[in-house]
mmCIF file of N, CA and C in Angstrom:
data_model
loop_
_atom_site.group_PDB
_atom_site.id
_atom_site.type_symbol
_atom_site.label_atom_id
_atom_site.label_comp_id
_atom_site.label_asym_id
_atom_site.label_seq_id
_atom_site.Cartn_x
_atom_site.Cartn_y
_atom_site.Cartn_z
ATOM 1 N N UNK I 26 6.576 -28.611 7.156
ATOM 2 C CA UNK I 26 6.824 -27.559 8.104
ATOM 3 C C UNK I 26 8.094 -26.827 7.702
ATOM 4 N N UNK I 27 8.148 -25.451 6.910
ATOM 5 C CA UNK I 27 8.790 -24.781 6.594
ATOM 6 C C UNK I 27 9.588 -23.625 7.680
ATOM 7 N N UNK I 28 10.444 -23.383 7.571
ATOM 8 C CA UNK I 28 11.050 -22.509 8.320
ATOM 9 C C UNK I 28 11.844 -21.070 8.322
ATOM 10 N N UNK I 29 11.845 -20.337 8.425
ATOM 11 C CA UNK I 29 12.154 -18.801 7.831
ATOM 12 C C UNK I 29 12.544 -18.255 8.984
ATOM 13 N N UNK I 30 13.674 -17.069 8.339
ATOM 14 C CA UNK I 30 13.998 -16.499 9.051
ATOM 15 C C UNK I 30 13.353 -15.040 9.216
ATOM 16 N N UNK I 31 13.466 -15.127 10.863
ATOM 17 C CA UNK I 31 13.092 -13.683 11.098
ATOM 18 C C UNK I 31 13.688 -12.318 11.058
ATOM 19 N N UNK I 32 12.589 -11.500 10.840
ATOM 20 C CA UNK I 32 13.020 -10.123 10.270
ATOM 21 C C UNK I 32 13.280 -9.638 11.291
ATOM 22 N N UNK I 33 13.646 -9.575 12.494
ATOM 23 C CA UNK I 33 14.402 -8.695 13.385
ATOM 24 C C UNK I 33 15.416 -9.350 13.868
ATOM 25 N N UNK I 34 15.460 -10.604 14.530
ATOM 26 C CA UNK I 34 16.941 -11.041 14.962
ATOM 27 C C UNK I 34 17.421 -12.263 13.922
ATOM 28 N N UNK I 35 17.265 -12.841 12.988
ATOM 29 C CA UNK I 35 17.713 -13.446 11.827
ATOM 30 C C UNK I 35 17.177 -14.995 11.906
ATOM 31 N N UNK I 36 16.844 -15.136 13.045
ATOM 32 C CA UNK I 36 17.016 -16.740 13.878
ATOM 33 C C UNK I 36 15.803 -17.379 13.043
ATOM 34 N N UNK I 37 15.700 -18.818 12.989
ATOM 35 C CA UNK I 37 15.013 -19.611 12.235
ATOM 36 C C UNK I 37 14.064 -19.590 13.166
ATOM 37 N N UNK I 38 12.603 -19.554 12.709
ATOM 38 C CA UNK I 38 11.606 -19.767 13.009
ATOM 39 C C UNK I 38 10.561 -20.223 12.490
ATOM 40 N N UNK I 39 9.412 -20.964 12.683
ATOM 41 C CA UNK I 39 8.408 -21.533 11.431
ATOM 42 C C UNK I 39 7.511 -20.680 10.918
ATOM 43 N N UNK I 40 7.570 -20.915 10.040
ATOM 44 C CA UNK I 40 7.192 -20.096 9.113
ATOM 45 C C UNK I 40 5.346 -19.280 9.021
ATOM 46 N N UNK I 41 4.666 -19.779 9.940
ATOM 47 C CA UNK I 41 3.149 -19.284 10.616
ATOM 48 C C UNK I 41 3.160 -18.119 11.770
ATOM 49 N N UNK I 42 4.157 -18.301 12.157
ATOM 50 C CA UNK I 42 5.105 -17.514 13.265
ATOM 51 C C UNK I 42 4.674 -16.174 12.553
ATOM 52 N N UNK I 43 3.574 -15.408 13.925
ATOM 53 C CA UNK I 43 2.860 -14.097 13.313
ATOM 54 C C UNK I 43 4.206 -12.976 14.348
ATOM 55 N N UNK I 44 5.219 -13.555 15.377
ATOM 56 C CA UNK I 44 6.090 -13.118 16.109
ATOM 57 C C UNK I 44 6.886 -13.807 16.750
ATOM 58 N N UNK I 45 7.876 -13.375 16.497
ATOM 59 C CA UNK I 45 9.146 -14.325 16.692
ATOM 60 C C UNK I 45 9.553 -14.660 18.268
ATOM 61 N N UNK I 46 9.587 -15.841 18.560
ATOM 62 C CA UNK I 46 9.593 -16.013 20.110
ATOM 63 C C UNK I 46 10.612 -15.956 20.414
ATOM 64 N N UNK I 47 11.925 -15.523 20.329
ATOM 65 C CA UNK I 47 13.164 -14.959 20.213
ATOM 66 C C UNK I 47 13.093 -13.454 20.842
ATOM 67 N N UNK I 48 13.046 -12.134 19.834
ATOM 68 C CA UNK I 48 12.702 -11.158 20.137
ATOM 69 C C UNK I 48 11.677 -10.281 19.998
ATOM 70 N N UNK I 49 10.468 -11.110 19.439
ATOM 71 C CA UNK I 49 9.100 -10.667 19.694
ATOM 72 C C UNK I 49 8.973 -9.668 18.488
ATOM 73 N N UNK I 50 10.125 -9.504 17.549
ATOM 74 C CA UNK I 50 9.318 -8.521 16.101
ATOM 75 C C UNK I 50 8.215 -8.962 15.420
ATOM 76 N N UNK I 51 7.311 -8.336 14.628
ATOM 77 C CA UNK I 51 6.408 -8.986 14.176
ATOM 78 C C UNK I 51 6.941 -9.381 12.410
ATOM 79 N N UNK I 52 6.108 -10.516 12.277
ATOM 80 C CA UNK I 52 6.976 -11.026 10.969
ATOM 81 C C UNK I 52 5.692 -10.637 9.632
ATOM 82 N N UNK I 53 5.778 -10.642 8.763
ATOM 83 C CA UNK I 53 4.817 -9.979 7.725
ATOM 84 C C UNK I 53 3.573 -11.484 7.611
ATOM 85 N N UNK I 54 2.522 -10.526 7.720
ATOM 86 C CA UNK I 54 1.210 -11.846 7.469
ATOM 87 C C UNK I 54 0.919 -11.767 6.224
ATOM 88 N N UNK I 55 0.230 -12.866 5.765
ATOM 89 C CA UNK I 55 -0.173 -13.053 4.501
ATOM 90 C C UNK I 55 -0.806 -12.059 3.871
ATOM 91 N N UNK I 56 -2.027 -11.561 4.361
ATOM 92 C CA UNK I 56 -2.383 -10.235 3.955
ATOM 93 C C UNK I 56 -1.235 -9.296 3.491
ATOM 94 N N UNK I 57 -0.417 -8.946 3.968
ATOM 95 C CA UNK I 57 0.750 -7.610 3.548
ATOM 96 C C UNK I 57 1.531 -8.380 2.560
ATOM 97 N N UNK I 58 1.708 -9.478 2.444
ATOM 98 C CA UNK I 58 2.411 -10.232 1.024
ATOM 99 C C UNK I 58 1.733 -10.331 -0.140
ATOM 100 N N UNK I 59 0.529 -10.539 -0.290
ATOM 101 C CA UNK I 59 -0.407 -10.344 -1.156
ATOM 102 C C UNK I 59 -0.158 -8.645 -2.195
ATOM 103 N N UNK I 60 -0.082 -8.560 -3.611
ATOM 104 C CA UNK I 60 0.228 -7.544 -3.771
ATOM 105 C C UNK I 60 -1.131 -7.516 -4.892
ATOM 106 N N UNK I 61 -1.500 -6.489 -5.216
ATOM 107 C CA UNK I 61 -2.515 -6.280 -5.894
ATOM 108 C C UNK I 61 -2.350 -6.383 -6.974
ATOM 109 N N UNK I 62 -3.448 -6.327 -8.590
ATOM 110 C CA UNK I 62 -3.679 -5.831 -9.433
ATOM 111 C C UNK I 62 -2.889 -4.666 -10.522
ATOM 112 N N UNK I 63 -3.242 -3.380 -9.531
ATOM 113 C CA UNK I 63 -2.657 -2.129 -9.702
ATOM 114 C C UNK I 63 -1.484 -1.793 -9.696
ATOM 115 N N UNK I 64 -1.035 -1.047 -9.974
ATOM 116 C CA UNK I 64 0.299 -0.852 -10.608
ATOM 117 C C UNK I 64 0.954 1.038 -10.056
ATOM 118 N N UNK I 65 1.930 0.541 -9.638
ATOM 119 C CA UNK I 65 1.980 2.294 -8.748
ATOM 120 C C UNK I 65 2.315 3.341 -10.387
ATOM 121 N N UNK I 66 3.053 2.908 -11.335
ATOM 122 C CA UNK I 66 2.975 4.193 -11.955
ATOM 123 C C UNK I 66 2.426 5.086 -12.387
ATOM 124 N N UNK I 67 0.562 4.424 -12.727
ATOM 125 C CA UNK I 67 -0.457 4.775 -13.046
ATOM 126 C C UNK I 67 -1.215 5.678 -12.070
ATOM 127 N N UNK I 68 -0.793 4.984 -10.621
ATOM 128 C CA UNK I 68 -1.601 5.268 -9.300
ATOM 129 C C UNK I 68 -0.723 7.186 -9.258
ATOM 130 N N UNK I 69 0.419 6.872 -9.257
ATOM 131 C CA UNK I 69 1.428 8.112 -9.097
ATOM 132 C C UNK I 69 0.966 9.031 -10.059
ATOM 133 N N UNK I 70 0.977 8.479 -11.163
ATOM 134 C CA UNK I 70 0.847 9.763 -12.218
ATOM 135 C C UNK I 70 -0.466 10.531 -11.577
ATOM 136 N N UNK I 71 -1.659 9.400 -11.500
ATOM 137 C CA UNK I 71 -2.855 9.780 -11.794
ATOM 138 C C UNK I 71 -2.757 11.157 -10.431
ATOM 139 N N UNK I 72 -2.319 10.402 -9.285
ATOM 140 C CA UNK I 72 -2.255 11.861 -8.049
ATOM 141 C C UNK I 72 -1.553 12.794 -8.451
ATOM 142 N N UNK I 73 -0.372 12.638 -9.252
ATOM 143 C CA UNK I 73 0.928 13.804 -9.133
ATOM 144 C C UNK I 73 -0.287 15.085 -9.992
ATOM 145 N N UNK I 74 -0.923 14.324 -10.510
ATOM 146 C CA UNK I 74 -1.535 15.688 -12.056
ATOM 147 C C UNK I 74 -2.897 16.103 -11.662
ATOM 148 N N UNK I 75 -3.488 15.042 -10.745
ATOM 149 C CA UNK I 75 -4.914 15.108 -10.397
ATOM 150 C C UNK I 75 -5.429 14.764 -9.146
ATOM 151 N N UNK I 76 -4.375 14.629 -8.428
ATOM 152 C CA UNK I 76 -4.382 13.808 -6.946
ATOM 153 C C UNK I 76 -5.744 14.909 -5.739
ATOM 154 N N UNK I 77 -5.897 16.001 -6.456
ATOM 155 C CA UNK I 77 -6.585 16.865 -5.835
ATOM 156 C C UNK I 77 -8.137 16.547 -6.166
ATOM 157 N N UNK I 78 -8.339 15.673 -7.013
ATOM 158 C CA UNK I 78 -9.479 15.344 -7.383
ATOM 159 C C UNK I 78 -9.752 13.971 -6.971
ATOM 160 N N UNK I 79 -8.655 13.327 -6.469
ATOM 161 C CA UNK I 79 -9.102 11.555 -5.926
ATOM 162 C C UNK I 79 -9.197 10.603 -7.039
ATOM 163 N N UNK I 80 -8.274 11.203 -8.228
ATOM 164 C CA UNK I 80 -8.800 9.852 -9.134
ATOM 165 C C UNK I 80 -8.212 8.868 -9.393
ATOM 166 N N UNK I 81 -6.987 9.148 -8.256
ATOM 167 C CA UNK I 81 -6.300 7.668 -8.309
ATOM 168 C C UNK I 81 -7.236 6.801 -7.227
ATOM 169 N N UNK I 82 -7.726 7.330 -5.874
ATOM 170 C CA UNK I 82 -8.199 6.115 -5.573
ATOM 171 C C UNK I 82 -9.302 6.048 -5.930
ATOM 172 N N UNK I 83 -10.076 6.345 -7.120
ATOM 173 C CA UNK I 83 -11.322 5.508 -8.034
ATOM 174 C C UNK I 83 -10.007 5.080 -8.571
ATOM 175 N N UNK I 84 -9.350 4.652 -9.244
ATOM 176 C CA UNK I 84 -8.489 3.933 -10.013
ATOM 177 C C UNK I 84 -8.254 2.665 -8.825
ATOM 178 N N UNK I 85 -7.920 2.702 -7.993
ATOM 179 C CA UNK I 85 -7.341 1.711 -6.880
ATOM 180 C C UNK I 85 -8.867 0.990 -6.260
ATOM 181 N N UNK I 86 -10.013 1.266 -6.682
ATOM 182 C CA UNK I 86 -11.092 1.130 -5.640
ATOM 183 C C UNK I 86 -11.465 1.371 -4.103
ATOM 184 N N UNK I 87 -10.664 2.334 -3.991
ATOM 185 C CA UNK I 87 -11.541 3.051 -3.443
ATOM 186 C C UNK I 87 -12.209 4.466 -3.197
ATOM 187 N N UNK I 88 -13.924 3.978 -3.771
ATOM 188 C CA UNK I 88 -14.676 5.243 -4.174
ATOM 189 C C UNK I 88 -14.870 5.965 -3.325
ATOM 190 N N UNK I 89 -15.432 5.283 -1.811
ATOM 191 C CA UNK I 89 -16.039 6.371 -0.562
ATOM 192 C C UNK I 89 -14.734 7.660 -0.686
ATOM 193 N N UNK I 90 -13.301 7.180 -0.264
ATOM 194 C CA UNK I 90 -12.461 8.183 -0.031
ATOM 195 C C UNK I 90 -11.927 8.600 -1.067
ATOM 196 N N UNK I 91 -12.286 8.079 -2.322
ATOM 197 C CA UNK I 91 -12.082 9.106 -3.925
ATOM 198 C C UNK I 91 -13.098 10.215 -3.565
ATOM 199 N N UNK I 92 -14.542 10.126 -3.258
ATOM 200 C CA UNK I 92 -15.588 10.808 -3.559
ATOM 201 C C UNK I 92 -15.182 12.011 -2.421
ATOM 202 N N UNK I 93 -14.652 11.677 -1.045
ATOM 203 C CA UNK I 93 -14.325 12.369 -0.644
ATOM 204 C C UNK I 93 -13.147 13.718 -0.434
ATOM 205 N N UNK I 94 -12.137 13.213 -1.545
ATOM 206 C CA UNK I 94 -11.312 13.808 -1.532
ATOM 207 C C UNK I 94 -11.532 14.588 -2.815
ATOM 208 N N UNK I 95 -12.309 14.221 -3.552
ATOM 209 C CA UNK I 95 -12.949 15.370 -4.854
ATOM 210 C C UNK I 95 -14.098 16.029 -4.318
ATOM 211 N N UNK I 96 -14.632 16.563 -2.920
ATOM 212 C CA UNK I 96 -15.110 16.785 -2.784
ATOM 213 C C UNK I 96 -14.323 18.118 -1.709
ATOM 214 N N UNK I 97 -13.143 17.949 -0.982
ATOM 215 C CA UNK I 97 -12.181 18.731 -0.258
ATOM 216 C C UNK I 97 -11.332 18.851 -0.843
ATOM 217 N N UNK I 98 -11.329 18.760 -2.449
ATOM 218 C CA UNK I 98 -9.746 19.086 -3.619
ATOM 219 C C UNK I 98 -8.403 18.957 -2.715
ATOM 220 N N UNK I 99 -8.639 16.880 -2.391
ATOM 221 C CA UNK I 99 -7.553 16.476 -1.612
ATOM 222 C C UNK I 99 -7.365 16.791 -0.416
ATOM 223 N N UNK I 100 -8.341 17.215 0.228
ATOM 224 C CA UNK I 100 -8.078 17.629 1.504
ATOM 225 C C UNK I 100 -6.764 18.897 1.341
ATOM 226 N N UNK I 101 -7.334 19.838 0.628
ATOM 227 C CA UNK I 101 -6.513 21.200 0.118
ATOM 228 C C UNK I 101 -5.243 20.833 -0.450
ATOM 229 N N UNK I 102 -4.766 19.486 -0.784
ATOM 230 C CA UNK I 102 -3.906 19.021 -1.415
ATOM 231 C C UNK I 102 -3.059 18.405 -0.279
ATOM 232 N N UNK I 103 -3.221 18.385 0.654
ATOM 233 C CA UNK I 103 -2.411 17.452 1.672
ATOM 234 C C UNK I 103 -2.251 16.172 1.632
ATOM 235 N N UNK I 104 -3.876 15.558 1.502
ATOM 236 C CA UNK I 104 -4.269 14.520 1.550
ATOM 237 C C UNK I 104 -3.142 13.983 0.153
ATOM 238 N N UNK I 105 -3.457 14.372 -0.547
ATOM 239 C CA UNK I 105 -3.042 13.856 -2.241
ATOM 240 C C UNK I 105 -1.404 13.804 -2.156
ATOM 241 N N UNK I 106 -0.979 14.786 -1.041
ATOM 242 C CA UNK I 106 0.402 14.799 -1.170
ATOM 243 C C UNK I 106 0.973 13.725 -0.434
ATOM 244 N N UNK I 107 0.305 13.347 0.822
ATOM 245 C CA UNK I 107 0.461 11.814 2.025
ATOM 246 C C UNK I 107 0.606 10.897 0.707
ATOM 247 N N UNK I 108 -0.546 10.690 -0.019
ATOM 248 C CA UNK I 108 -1.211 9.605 -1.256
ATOM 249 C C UNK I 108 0.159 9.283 -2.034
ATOM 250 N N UNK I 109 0.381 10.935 -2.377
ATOM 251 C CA UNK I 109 1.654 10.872 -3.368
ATOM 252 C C UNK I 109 2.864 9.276 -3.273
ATOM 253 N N UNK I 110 3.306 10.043 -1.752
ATOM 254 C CA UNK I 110 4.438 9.640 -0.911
ATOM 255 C C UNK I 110 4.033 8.330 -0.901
ATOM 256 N N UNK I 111 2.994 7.702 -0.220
ATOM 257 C CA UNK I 111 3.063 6.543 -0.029
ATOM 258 C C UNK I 111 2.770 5.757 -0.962
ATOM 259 N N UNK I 112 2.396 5.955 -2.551
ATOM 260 C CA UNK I 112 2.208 5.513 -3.619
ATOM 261 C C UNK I 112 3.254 5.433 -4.166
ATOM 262 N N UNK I 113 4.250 6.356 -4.251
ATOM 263 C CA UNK I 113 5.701 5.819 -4.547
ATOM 264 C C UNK I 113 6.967 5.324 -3.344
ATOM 265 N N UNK I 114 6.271 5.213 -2.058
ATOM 266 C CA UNK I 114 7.084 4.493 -1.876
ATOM 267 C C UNK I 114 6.553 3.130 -1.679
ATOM 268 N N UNK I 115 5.486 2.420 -1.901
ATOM 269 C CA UNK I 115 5.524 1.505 -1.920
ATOM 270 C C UNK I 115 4.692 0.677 -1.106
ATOM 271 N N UNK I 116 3.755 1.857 -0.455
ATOM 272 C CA UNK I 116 3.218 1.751 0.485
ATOM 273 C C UNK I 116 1.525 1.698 0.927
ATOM 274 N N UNK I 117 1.191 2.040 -0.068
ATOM 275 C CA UNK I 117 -0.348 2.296 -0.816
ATOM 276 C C UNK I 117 -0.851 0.937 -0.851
ATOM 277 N N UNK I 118 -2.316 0.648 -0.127
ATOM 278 C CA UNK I 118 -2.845 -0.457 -0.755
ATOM 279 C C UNK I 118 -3.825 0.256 -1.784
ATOM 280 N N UNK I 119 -4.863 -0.795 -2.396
ATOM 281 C CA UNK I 119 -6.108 -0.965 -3.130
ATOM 282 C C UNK I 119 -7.391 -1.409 -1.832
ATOM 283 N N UNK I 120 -8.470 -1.048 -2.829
ATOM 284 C CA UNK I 120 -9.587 -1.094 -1.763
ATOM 285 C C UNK I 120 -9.765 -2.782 -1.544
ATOM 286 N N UNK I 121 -8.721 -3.528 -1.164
ATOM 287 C CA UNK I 121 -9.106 -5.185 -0.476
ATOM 288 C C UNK I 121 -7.771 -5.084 0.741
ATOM 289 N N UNK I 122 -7.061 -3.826 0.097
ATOM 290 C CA UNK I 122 -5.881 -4.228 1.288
ATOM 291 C C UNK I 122 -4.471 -4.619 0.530
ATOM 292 N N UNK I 123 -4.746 -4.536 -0.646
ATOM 293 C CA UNK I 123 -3.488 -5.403 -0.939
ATOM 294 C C UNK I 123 -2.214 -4.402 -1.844
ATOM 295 N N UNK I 124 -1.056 -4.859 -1.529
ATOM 296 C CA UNK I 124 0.463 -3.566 -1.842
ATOM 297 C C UNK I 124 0.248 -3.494 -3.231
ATOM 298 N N UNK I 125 0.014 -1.971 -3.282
ATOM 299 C CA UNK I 125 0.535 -1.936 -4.337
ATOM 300 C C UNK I 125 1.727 -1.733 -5.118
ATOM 301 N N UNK I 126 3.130 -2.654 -5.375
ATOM 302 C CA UNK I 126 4.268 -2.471 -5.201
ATOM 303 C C UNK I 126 4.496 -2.566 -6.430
ATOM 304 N N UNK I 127 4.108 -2.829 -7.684
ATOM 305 C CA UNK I 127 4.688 -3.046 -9.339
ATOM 306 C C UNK I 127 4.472 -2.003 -9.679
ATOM 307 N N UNK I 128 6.013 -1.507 -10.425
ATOM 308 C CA UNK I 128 5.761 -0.300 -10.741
ATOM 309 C C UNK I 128 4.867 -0.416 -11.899
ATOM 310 N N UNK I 129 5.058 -1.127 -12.983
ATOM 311 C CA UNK I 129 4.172 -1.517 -14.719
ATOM 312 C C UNK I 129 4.418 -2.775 -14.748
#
C-alpha cells in the first residue's frame, strides 16, 4: 500500500485515491498516465503544413475525425489550429486515449 501525494493540497494519500479526501481535487487516473506510441513532433509538423487536411490524426489513429476534417479543410482551419495548440502543448491524445507527450 503505496502512498502519494496529492496534487492540490500536498497531503499524503493512497495512492488509488481517484480524489483526495482532504480537499476533494481530482488526482490523475491511470488512463491520463499512460502515454502513447506517437510522438508530438511528427503530430505538430504534420498539422502546422497540412493540418487542413487531417493528416495528423490519420497519423495518431484517428480516421473518422481525419476523414472529417479533410473533408471541411480543418474545419476552415480552426479545427487544425485547436489540434495545433493542443499537440504542442501536450495535450493531444491518439485514437485509445493515450498523451501524447514525447516530443522524438
Amino acid at each position: 500500500m503505496d502512498m502519494v501525494f496529492c496534487r492540490g493540497c500536498g497531503k499524503e494519500i493512497h495512492e488509488t485515491a481517484l480524489s483526495c479526501p482532504h480537499c476533494g481535487a481530482q488526482q490523475t487516473g491511470p488512463k491520463q498516465q499512460s502515454s502513447s506510441s506517437k510522438r508530438i513532433l511528427p503530430a505538430a509538423l504534420l498539422c502546422f503544413f497540412v493540418g487542413f487536411l487531417g493528416i495528423h490524426r490519420f497519423y495518431v489513429g484517428k480516421i473518422g475525425t481525419g476523414i472529417v476534417q479533410l473533408l471541411t479543410f480543418g474545419g476552415l482551419g480552426i479545427w487544425a489550429l485547436i489540434d495545433f495548440i493542443m499537440i504542442v502543448a501536450g495535450s493531444f491524445t491518439d485514437s485509445e486515449g493515450h498523451t501524447i507527450n514525447l516530443w522524438t
